Tab-separated table of C-alpha atoms and ligand atoms in Angstrom:
chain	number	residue	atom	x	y	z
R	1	UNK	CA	0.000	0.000	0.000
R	2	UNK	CA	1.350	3.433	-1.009
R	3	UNK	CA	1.132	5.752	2.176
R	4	UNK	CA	0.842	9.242	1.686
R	5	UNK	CA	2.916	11.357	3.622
R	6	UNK	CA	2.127	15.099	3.236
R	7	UNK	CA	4.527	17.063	5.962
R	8	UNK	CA	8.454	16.995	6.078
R	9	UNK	CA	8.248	15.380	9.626
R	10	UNK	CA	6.376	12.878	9.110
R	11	UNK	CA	8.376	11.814	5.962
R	12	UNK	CA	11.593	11.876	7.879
R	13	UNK	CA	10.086	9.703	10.724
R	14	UNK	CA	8.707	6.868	8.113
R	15	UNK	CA	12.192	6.931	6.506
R	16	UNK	CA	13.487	6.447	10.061
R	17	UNK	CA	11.490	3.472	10.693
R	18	UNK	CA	13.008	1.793	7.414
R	19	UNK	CA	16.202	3.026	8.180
R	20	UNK	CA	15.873	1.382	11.552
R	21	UNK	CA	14.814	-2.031	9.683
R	22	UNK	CA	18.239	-1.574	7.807
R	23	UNK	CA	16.341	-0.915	4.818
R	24	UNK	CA	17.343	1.433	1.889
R	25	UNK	CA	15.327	4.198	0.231
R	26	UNK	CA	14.938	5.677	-3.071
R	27	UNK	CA	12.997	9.147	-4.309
R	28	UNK	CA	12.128	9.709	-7.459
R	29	UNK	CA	10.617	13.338	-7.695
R	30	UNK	CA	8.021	14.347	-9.871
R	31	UNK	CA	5.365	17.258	-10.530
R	32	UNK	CA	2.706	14.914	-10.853
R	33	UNK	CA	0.436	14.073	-13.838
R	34	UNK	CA	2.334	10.359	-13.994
R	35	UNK	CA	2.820	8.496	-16.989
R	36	UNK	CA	4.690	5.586	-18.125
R	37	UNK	CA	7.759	7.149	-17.904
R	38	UNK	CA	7.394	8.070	-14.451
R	39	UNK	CA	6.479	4.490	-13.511
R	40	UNK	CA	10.015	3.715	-15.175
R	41	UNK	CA	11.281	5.782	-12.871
R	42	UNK	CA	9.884	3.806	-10.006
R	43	UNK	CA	10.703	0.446	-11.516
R	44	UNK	CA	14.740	1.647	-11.680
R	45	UNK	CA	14.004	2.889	-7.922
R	46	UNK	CA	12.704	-0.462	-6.363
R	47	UNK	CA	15.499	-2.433	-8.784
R	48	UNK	CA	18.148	-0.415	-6.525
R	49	UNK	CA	16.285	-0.215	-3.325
R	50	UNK	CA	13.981	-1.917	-0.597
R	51	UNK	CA	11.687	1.287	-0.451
R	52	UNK	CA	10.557	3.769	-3.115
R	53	UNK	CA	9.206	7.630	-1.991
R	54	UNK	CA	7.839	9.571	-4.840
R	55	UNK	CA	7.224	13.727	-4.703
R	56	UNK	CA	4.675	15.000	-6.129
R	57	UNK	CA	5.157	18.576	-6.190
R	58	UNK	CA	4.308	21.098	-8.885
R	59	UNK	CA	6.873	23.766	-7.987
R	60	UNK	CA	5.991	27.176	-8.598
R	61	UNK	CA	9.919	28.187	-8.209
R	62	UNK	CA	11.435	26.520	-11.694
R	63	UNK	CA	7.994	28.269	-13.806
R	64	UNK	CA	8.446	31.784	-15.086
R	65	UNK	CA	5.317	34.000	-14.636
R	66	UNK	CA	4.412	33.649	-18.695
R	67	UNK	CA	4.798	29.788	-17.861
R	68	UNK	CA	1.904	27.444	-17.431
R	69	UNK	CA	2.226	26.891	-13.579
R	70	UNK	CA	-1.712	27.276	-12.810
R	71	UNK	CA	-2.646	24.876	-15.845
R	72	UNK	CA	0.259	22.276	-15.375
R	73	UNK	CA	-2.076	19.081	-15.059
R	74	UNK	CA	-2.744	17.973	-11.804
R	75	UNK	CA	-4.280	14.854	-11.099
R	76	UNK	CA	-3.863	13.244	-7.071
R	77	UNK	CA	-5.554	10.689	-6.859
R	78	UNK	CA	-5.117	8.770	-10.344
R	79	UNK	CA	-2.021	9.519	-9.427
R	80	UNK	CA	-1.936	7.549	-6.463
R	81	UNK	CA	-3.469	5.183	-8.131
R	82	UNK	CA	-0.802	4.583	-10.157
R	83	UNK	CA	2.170	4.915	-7.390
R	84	UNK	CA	0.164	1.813	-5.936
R	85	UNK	CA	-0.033	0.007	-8.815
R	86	UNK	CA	3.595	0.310	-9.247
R	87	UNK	CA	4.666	-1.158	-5.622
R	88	UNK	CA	5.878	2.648	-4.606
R	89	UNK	CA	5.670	2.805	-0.623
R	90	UNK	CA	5.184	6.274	-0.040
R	91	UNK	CA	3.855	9.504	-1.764
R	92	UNK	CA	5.108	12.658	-0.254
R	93	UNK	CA	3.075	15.332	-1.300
R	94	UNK	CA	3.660	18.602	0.148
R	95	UNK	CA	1.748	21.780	-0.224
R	96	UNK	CA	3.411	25.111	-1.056
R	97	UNK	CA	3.656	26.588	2.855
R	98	UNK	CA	5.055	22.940	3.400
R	99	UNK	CA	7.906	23.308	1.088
R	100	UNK	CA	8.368	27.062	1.023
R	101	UNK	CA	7.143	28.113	4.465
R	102	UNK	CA	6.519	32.139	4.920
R	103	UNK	CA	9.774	33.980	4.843
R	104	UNK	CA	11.726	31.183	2.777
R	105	UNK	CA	14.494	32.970	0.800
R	106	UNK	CA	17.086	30.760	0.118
R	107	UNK	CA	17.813	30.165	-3.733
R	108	UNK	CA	20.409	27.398	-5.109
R	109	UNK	CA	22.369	28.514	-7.867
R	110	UNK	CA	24.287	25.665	-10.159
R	111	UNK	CA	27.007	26.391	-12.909
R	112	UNK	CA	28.534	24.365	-14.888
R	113	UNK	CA	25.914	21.850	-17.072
R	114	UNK	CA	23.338	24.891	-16.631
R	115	UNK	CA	24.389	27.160	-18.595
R	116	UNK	CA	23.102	27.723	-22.196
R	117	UNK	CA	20.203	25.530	-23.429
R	118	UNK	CA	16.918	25.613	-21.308
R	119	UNK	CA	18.915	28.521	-19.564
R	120	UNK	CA	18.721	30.748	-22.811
R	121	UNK	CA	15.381	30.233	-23.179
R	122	UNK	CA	14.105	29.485	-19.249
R	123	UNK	CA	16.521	31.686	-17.054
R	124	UNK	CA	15.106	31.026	-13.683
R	125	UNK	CA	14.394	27.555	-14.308
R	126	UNK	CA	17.384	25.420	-12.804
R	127	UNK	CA	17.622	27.726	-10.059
R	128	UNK	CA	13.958	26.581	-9.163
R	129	UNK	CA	14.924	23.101	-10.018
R	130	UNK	CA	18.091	22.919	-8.079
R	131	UNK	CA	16.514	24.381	-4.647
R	132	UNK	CA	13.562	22.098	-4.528
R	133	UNK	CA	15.761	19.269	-5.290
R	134	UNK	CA	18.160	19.555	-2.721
R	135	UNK	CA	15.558	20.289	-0.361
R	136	UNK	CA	13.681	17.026	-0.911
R	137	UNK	CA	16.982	15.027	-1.056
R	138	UNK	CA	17.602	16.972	2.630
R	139	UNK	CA	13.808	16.290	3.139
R	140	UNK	CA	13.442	12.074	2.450
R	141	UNK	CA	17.874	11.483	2.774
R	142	UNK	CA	17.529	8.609	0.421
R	143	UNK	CA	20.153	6.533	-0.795
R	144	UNK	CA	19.230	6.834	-4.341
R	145	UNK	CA	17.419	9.598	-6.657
R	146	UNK	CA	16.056	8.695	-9.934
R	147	UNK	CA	15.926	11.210	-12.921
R	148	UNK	CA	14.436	10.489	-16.244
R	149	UNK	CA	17.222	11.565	-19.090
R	150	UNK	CA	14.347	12.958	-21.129
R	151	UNK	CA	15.207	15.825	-18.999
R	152	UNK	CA	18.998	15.818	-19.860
R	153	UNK	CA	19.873	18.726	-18.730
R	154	UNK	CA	18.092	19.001	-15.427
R	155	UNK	CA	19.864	15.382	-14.803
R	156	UNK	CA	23.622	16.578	-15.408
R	157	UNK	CA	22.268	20.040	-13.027
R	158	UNK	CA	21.354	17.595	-10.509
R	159	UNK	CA	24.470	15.458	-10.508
R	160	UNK	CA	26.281	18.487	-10.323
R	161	UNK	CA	24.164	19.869	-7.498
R	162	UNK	CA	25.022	16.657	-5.344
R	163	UNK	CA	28.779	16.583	-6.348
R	164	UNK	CA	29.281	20.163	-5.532
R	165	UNK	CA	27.381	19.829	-1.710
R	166	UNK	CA	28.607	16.859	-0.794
R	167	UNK	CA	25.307	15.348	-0.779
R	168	UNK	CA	25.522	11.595	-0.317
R	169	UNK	CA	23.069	10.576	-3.176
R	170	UNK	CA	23.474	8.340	-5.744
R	171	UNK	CA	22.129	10.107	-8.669
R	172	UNK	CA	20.871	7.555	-11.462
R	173	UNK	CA	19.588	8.467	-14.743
R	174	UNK	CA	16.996	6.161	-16.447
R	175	UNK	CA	16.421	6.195	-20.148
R	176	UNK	CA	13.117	7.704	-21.516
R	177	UNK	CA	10.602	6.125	-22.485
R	178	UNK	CA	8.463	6.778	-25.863
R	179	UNK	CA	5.897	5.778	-27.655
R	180	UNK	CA	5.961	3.208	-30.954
R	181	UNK	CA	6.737	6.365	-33.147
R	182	UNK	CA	9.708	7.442	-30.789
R	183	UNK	CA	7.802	10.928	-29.094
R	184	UNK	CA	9.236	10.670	-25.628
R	185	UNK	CA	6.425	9.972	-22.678
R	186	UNK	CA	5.650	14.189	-20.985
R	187	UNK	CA	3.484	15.577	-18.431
R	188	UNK	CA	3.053	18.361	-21.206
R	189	UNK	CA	2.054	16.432	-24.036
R	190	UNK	CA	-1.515	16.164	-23.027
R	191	UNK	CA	-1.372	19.990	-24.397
R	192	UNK	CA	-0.713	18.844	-28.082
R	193	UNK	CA	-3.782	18.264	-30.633
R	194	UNK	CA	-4.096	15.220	-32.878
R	195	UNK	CA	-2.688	17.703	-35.621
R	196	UNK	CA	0.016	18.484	-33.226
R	197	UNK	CA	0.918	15.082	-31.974
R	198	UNK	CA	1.705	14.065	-35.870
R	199	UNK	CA	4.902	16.855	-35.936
R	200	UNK	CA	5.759	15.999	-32.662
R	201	UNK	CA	6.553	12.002	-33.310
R	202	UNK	CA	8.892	13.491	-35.821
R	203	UNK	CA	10.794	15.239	-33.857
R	204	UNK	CA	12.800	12.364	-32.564
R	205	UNK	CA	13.685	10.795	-35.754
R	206	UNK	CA	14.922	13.461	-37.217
R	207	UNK	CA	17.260	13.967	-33.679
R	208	UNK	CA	18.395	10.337	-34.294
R	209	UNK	CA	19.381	10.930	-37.683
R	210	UNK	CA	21.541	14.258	-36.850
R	211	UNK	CA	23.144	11.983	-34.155
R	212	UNK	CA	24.330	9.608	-36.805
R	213	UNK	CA	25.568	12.348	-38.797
R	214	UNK	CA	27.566	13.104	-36.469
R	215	UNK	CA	28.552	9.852	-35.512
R	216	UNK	CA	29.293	9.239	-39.513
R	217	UNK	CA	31.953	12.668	-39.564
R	218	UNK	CA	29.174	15.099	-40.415
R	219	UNK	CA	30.439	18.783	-39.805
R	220	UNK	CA	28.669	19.552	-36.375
R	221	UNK	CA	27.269	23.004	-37.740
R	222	UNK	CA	26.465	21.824	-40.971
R	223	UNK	CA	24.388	18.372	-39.027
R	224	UNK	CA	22.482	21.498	-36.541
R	225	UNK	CA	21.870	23.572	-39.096
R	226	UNK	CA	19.702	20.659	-41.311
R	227	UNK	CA	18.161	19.499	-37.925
R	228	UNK	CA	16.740	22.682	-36.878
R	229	UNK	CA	15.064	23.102	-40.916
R	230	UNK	CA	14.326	19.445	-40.788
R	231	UNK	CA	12.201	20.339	-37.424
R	232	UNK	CA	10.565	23.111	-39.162
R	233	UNK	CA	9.508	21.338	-42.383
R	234	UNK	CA	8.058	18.735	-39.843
R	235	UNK	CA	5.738	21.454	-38.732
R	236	UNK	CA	7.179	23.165	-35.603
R	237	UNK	CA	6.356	27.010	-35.139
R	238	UNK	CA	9.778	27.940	-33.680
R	239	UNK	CA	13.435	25.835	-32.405
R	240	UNK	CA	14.939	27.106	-29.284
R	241	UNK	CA	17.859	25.405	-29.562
R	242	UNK	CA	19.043	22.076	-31.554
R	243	UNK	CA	22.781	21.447	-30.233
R	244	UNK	CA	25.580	18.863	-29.738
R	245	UNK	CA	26.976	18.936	-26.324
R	246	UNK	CA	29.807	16.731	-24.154
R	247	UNK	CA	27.427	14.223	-21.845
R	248	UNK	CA	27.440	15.207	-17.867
R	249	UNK	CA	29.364	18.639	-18.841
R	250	UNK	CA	27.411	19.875	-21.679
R	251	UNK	CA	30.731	21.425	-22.402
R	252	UNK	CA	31.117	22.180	-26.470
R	253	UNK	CA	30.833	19.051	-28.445
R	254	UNK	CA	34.087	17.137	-29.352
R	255	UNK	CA	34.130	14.164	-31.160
R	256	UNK	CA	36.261	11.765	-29.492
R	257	UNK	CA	34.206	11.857	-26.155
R	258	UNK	CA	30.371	10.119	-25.830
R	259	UNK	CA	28.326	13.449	-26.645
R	260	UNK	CA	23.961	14.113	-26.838
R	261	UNK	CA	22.131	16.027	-29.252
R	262	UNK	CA	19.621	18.414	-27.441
R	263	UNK	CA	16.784	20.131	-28.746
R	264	UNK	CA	13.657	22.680	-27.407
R	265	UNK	CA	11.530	23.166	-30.055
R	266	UNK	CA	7.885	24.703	-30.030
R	267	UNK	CA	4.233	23.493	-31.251
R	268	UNK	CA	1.337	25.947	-31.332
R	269	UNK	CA	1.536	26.417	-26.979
R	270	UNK	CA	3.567	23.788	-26.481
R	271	UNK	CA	7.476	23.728	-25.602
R	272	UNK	CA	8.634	19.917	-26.135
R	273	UNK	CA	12.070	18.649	-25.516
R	274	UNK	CA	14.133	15.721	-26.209
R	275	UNK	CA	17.650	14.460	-26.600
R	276	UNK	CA	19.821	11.163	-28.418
R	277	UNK	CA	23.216	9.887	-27.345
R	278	UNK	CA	26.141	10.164	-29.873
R	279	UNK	CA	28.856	7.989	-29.370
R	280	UNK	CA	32.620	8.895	-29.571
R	281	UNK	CA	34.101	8.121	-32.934
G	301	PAF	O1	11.473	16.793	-13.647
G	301	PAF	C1	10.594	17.238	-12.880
G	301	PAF	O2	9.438	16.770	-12.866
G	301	PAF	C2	10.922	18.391	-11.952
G	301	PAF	O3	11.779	19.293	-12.565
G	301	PAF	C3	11.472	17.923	-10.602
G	301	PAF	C4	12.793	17.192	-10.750
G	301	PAF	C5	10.456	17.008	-9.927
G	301	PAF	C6	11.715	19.129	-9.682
G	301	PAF	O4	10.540	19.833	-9.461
């Protein structure tokens, strides 16, 4: 049975009692609105560890005011439904005062793998990321934190996060899932039309292929620069960014070392992104 744990208190006093049976605990955090890829999330959890918390917070701190904090989906209790489903042992989720009590003013700021990308287009964003993460890996203290890599960059921010504070996490990324047509499982793509969800399945075919241009000796400019038309023929309104970046780092791209191809590309209201792995030649 999935218990549902709503106050930092009482979350630190279940993962007491486990503690105290010598068991060991995993969080996955989410904003809600689960889907398969989330439950891939817990499965990786519960493969590493005896228990499995997941959050279930929609944070107001990583969405800009022209962002879509008040219509992100929320749905509770199909959510739960699903956490039980899936074996998880605990939801926390906290309300707002809960997590950001009156007065809170305390902001973590990572370098490094934030820089450029979402950051270009989302300034705040890892900032908002990177202080409700460390608070809930203060919060539940879990051995183990699991991260979907459809968020690629958030993932390296996070590693980096735990590296920097001495946090002792293991950080794992798990691989994203996606449907038949390769459009990668999102909270956001309940947004998208029929109309829209055609482009969108393209989008990650036509990642894959600028991956294996790379991977074949394409000129890295050259492979960007037919990606981003390539995603505009498909039927996007607008590309934030499509770009070849160093995995963990997201230094420059070089191609001896295992790299990613990123992209943020929009669709009528929607913001949809993805990445592919590109292997050192
Ligand atoms: O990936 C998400 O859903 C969120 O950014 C996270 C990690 C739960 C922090 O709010």
């Amino acid at each position: 049975m999935t218990v549902v744990i709503e106050s930092v208190s009482a979350l630190r006093a279940q993962v007491k009692a486990w503690r105290a049976d010598s068991l060991t605990v995993a969080l996955v955090p989410t904003m809600g609105a689960l889907h398969e890829g989330h439950i891939s999330l817990t499965r990786a959890a519960l493969e590493r560890a005896d228990r499995c918390v997941v959050s279930i917070f929609v944070n107001p701190r990583q969405f800009a005011p022209t962002e879509d904090l008040d219509k992100y989906p929320r749905q509770l209790s199909l959510d739960l439904d699903k956490l039980e489903q899936a074996g998880v042992h605990a939801a926390f989720t906290p309300g707002v005062d809960e997590v950001y009590p009156e007065g809170f003013a305390t902001t973590i700021s990572v370098g490094g793998p934030s820089a450029g990308l979402e950051t270009d287009f989302r300034p705040t964003h890892f900032d908002g990321v990177a202080t409700v993460v460390a608070k809930l890996l203060i919060q539940a203290a879990p051995d183990l934190a699991v991260f979907g890599e459809k968020d690629y960059q958030q993932l390296c921010v996070v590693k980096k996060l735990c590296r920097d504070l001495d946090l002792p996490v293991e950080i794992i990324g798990a691989p994203t899932v996606r449907d038949a047509e390769g459009l990668a499982m999102s909270s956001r793509n309940v947004y998208l039309s029929a109309a829209e969800l055609d482009v969108a399945k393209k989008l990650n075919k036509i990642l894959r292929k600028a991956a294996t241009a790379l991977e074949g000796g394409a000129d890295e400019a050259a492979a960007m620069a037919a990606a981003r038309q390539e995603i505009l023929d498909a039927g996007f309104d607008m590309v934030d960014y499509v770009a070849a970046r160093q995995i963990d780092t997201l230094a420059s791209w070089q191609r001896d070392t295992n790299g990613r191809v990123l992209v943020a590309a929009r669709l009528g209201k929607t913001r949809l992104i993805d990445n592919v792995g590109v292997t050192a030649r």
